PDB file of C-alpha atoms in Angstrom:
ATOM      1  CA  UNK V   1     -37.725 -35.526 -65.775  1.00 94.00           C
ATOM      2  CA  UNK V   2     -35.117 -33.982 -63.594  1.00 96.00           C
ATOM      3  CA  UNK V   3     -31.928 -35.076 -61.991  1.00 98.00           C
ATOM      4  CA  UNK V   4     -31.096 -32.466 -59.793  1.00 97.00           C
ATOM      5  CA  UNK V   5     -27.326 -32.918 -57.806  1.00 97.00           C
ATOM      6  CA  UNK V   6     -26.239 -31.260 -54.869  1.00 97.00           C
ATOM      7  CA  UNK V   7     -23.333 -31.013 -52.565  1.00 97.00           C
ATOM      8  CA  UNK V   8     -20.458 -29.972 -53.805  1.00 97.00           C
ATOM      9  CA  UNK V   9     -18.041 -27.676 -53.096  1.00 97.00           C
ATOM     10  CA  UNK V  10     -14.565 -26.659 -52.062  1.00 97.00           C
ATOM     11  CA  UNK V  11     -12.887 -28.737 -49.525  1.00 98.00           C
ATOM     12  CA  UNK V  12      -9.177 -29.650 -48.477  1.00 98.00           C
ATOM     13  CA  UNK V  13      -7.435 -32.717 -49.479  1.00 98.00           C
ATOM     14  CA  UNK V  14      -7.832 -35.459 -46.978  1.00 98.00           C
ATOM     15  CA  UNK V  15     -11.388 -34.512 -46.903  1.00 98.00           C
ATOM     16  CA  UNK V  16     -14.963 -35.556 -47.219  1.00 98.00           C
ATOM     17  CA  UNK V  17     -18.336 -34.511 -49.298  1.00 98.00           C
ATOM     18  CA  UNK V  18     -21.325 -36.161 -49.828  1.00 98.00           C
ATOM     19  CA  UNK V  19     -23.308 -35.768 -53.377  1.00 98.00           C
ATOM     20  CA  UNK V  20     -26.711 -36.415 -53.130  1.00 98.00           C
ATOM     21  CA  UNK V  21     -29.499 -36.353 -56.736  1.00 98.00           C
ATOM     22  CA  UNK V  22     -32.283 -36.066 -56.049  1.00 98.00           C
ATOM     23  CA  UNK V  23     -34.844 -37.348 -59.213  1.00 98.00           C
ATOM     24  CA  UNK V  24     -38.019 -36.619 -60.494  1.00 97.00           C
ATOM     25  CA  UNK V  25     -40.431 -37.582 -63.715  1.00 96.00           C
ATOM     26  CA  UNK V  26     -39.829 -41.193 -63.752  1.00 96.00           C
ATOM     27  CA  UNK V  27     -39.619 -44.240 -62.099  1.00 96.00           C
ATOM     28  CA  UNK V  28     -36.886 -43.878 -59.902  1.00 97.00           C
ATOM     29  CA  UNK V  29     -36.594 -47.554 -58.790  1.00 96.00           C
ATOM     30  CA  UNK V  30     -36.545 -49.423 -62.090  1.00 96.00           C
ATOM     31  CA  UNK V  31     -33.342 -47.179 -63.076  1.00 97.00           C
ATOM     32  CA  UNK V  32     -29.729 -47.808 -62.903  1.00 97.00           C
ATOM     33  CA  UNK V  33     -28.119 -44.827 -61.436  1.00 98.00           C
ATOM     34  CA  UNK V  34     -24.675 -43.835 -61.888  1.00 98.00           C
ATOM     35  CA  UNK V  35     -22.085 -40.570 -60.674  1.00 98.00           C
ATOM     36  CA  UNK V  36     -19.973 -39.196 -63.535  1.00 98.00           C
ATOM     37  CA  UNK V  37     -17.144 -36.933 -63.753  1.00 98.00           C
ATOM     38  CA  UNK V  38     -15.603 -34.241 -66.144  1.00 98.00           C
ATOM     39  CA  UNK V  39     -12.615 -32.492 -65.118  1.00 96.00           C
ATOM     40  CA  UNK V  40     -11.309 -29.368 -66.990  1.00 92.00           C
ATOM     41  CA  UNK V  41      -9.718 -30.219 -70.524  1.00 94.00           C
ATOM     42  CA  UNK V  42     -10.750 -34.087 -70.173  1.00 96.00           C
ATOM     43  CA  UNK V  43     -13.515 -36.629 -71.109  1.00 97.00           C
ATOM     44  CA  UNK V  44     -16.690 -37.594 -68.989  1.00 97.00           C
ATOM     45  CA  UNK V  45     -15.762 -41.050 -67.299  1.00 98.00           C
ATOM     46  CA  UNK V  46     -17.673 -43.076 -64.803  1.00 98.00           C
ATOM     47  CA  UNK V  47     -17.206 -42.585 -61.281  1.00 98.00           C
ATOM     48  CA  UNK V  48     -19.422 -45.184 -59.593  1.00 98.00           C
ATOM     49  CA  UNK V  49     -23.343 -47.194 -60.196  1.00 98.00           C
ATOM     50  CA  UNK V  50     -25.509 -48.656 -58.372  1.00 98.00           C
ATOM     51  CA  UNK V  51     -28.578 -51.181 -59.749  1.00 96.00           C
ATOM     52  CA  UNK V  52     -32.105 -50.510 -59.712  1.00 94.00           C
ATOM     53  CA  UNK V  53     -32.653 -52.722 -56.440  1.00 91.00           C
ATOM     54  CA  UNK V  54     -29.002 -51.087 -54.741  1.00 87.00           C
ATOM     55  CA  UNK V  55     -27.666 -54.571 -54.920  1.00 89.00           C
ATOM     56  CA  UNK V  56     -24.971 -54.517 -56.928  1.00 96.00           C
ATOM     57  CA  UNK V  57     -22.304 -51.598 -57.323  1.00 97.00           C
ATOM     58  CA  UNK V  58     -19.534 -50.882 -59.549  1.00 97.00           C
ATOM     59  CA  UNK V  59     -16.454 -48.214 -59.006  1.00 98.00           C
ATOM     60  CA  UNK V  60     -13.671 -46.625 -61.192  1.00 98.00           C
ATOM     61  CA  UNK V  61     -10.365 -48.144 -59.770  1.00 98.00           C
ATOM     62  CA  UNK V  62      -8.977 -44.678 -59.141  1.00 97.00           C
ATOM     63  CA  UNK V  63     -12.258 -44.720 -56.145  1.00 98.00           C
ATOM     64  CA  UNK V  64     -12.335 -48.118 -55.096  1.00 98.00           C
ATOM     65  CA  UNK V  65     -11.956 -48.009 -51.404  1.00 97.00           C
ATOM     66  CA  UNK V  66     -12.816 -43.965 -50.956  1.00 98.00           C
ATOM     67  CA  UNK V  67     -15.926 -43.442 -52.805  1.00 98.00           C
ATOM     68  CA  UNK V  68     -19.486 -45.097 -51.603  1.00 98.00           C
ATOM     69  CA  UNK V  69     -22.474 -44.974 -53.391  1.00 98.00           C
ATOM     70  CA  UNK V  70     -26.231 -45.700 -52.268  1.00 98.00           C
ATOM     71  CA  UNK V  71     -29.255 -45.116 -53.247  1.00 98.00           C
ATOM     72  CA  UNK V  72     -32.957 -44.609 -51.317  1.00 97.00           C
ATOM     73  CA  UNK V  73     -35.844 -45.419 -53.759  1.00 97.00           C
ATOM     74  CA  UNK V  74     -38.137 -44.090 -51.067  1.00 97.00           C
ATOM     75  CA  UNK V  75     -36.635 -40.741 -51.789  1.00 98.00           C
ATOM     76  CA  UNK V  76     -36.012 -40.937 -54.941  1.00 98.00           C
ATOM     77  CA  UNK V  77     -32.332 -40.278 -54.138  1.00 98.00           C
ATOM     78  CA  UNK V  78     -29.109 -41.280 -54.935  1.00 98.00           C
ATOM     79  CA  UNK V  79     -25.761 -40.397 -53.325  1.00 98.00           C
ATOM     80  CA  UNK V  80     -22.164 -40.153 -53.370  1.00 98.00           C
ATOM     81  CA  UNK V  81     -19.952 -40.569 -50.235  1.00 98.00           C
ATOM     82  CA  UNK V  82     -16.579 -39.438 -51.213  1.00 98.00           C
ATOM     83  CA  UNK V  83     -13.665 -39.371 -48.209  1.00 98.00           C
ATOM     84  CA  UNK V  84     -10.078 -38.694 -48.649  1.00 98.00           C
ATOM     85  CA  UNK V  85     -10.637 -36.460 -51.324  1.00 98.00           C
ATOM     86  CA  UNK V  86      -7.699 -35.888 -53.758  1.00 97.00           C
ATOM     87  CA  UNK V  87      -7.071 -33.167 -56.030  1.00 97.00           C
ATOM     88  CA  UNK V  88      -7.103 -35.310 -59.083  1.00 96.00           C
ATOM     89  CA  UNK V  89     -10.584 -35.786 -57.485  1.00 98.00           C
ATOM     90  CA  UNK V  90     -11.603 -31.916 -59.017  1.00 98.00           C
ATOM     91  CA  UNK V  91     -14.275 -32.307 -61.463  1.00 98.00           C
ATOM     92  CA  UNK V  92     -18.161 -31.568 -62.439  1.00 98.00           C
ATOM     93  CA  UNK V  93     -20.111 -34.483 -61.258  1.00 98.00           C
ATOM     94  CA  UNK V  94     -22.869 -35.552 -62.508  1.00 98.00           C
ATOM     95  CA  UNK V  95     -26.067 -37.827 -62.211  1.00 98.00           C
ATOM     96  CA  UNK V  96     -27.167 -40.369 -64.471  1.00 98.00           C
ATOM     97  CA  UNK V  97     -30.052 -42.590 -64.767  1.00 98.00           C
ATOM     98  CA  UNK V  98     -30.136 -45.080 -67.861  1.00 96.00           C
ATOM     99  CA  UNK V  99     -32.691 -48.349 -68.618  1.00 95.00           C
ATOM    100  CA  UNK V 100     -33.058 -50.756 -71.203  1.00 88.00           C
ATOM    101  CA  UNK V 101     -36.430 -50.763 -72.601  1.00 86.00           C
ATOM    102  CA  UNK V 102     -36.832 -53.631 -75.231  1.00 87.00           C
ATOM    103  CA  UNK V 103     -33.927 -52.259 -77.695  1.00 87.00           C
ATOM    104  CA  UNK V 104     -33.767 -48.475 -76.758  1.00 89.00           C
ATOM    105  CA  UNK V 105     -31.979 -47.449 -73.470  1.00 89.00           C
ATOM    106  CA  UNK V 106     -33.592 -44.374 -72.028  1.00 93.00           C
ATOM    107  CA  UNK V 107     -30.814 -42.202 -70.288  1.00 95.00           C
ATOM    108  CA  UNK V 108     -31.269 -38.677 -68.345  1.00 97.00           C
ATOM    109  CA  UNK V 109     -28.568 -36.377 -66.944  1.00 98.00           C
ATOM    110  CA  UNK V 110     -28.302 -33.824 -64.351  1.00 97.00           C
ATOM    111  CA  UNK V 111     -27.133 -30.663 -64.743  1.00 97.00           C
ATOM    112  CA  UNK V 112     -23.660 -31.134 -62.568  1.00 97.00           C
ATOM    113  CA  UNK V 113     -22.183 -30.078 -59.494  1.00 98.00           C
ATOM    114  CA  UNK V 114     -18.900 -28.888 -58.828  1.00 98.00           C
ATOM    115  CA  UNK V 115     -16.390 -30.503 -56.692  1.00 98.00           C
ATOM    116  CA  UNK V 116     -13.139 -28.955 -56.070  1.00 98.00           C
ATOM    117  CA  UNK V 117     -10.473 -30.257 -53.347  1.00 98.00           C
ATOM    118  CA  UNK V 118      -7.216 -27.767 -53.249  1.00 97.00           C
ATOM    119  CA  UNK V 119      -5.569 -26.181 -49.870  1.00 95.00           C
TER     120      UNK V 119
END
């Protein structure tokens, strides 16, 4: 199982980035996908999530209206479009896949990609 994030980098406040997470080794279309982030000295927090078929999404209040999560099940990829970036968005962003199977929850994490918002 692999989740490989890409697209992070340094961007000025007000700028945009698009993160990608390429999945392999499991049936991607059966998994709920999420993006989390962790800033230095802070706990990891949920940024956005999308259901397995892409029919429903949810967002942290702090990113609503600025970030958009989407997925392409044919490409086994989930995206996070980030617009109007703020310095508070600086963090390592992680891709997560999870699925409930009977009484067990299967969950996988990527290695993370750094996003730095600074002038």
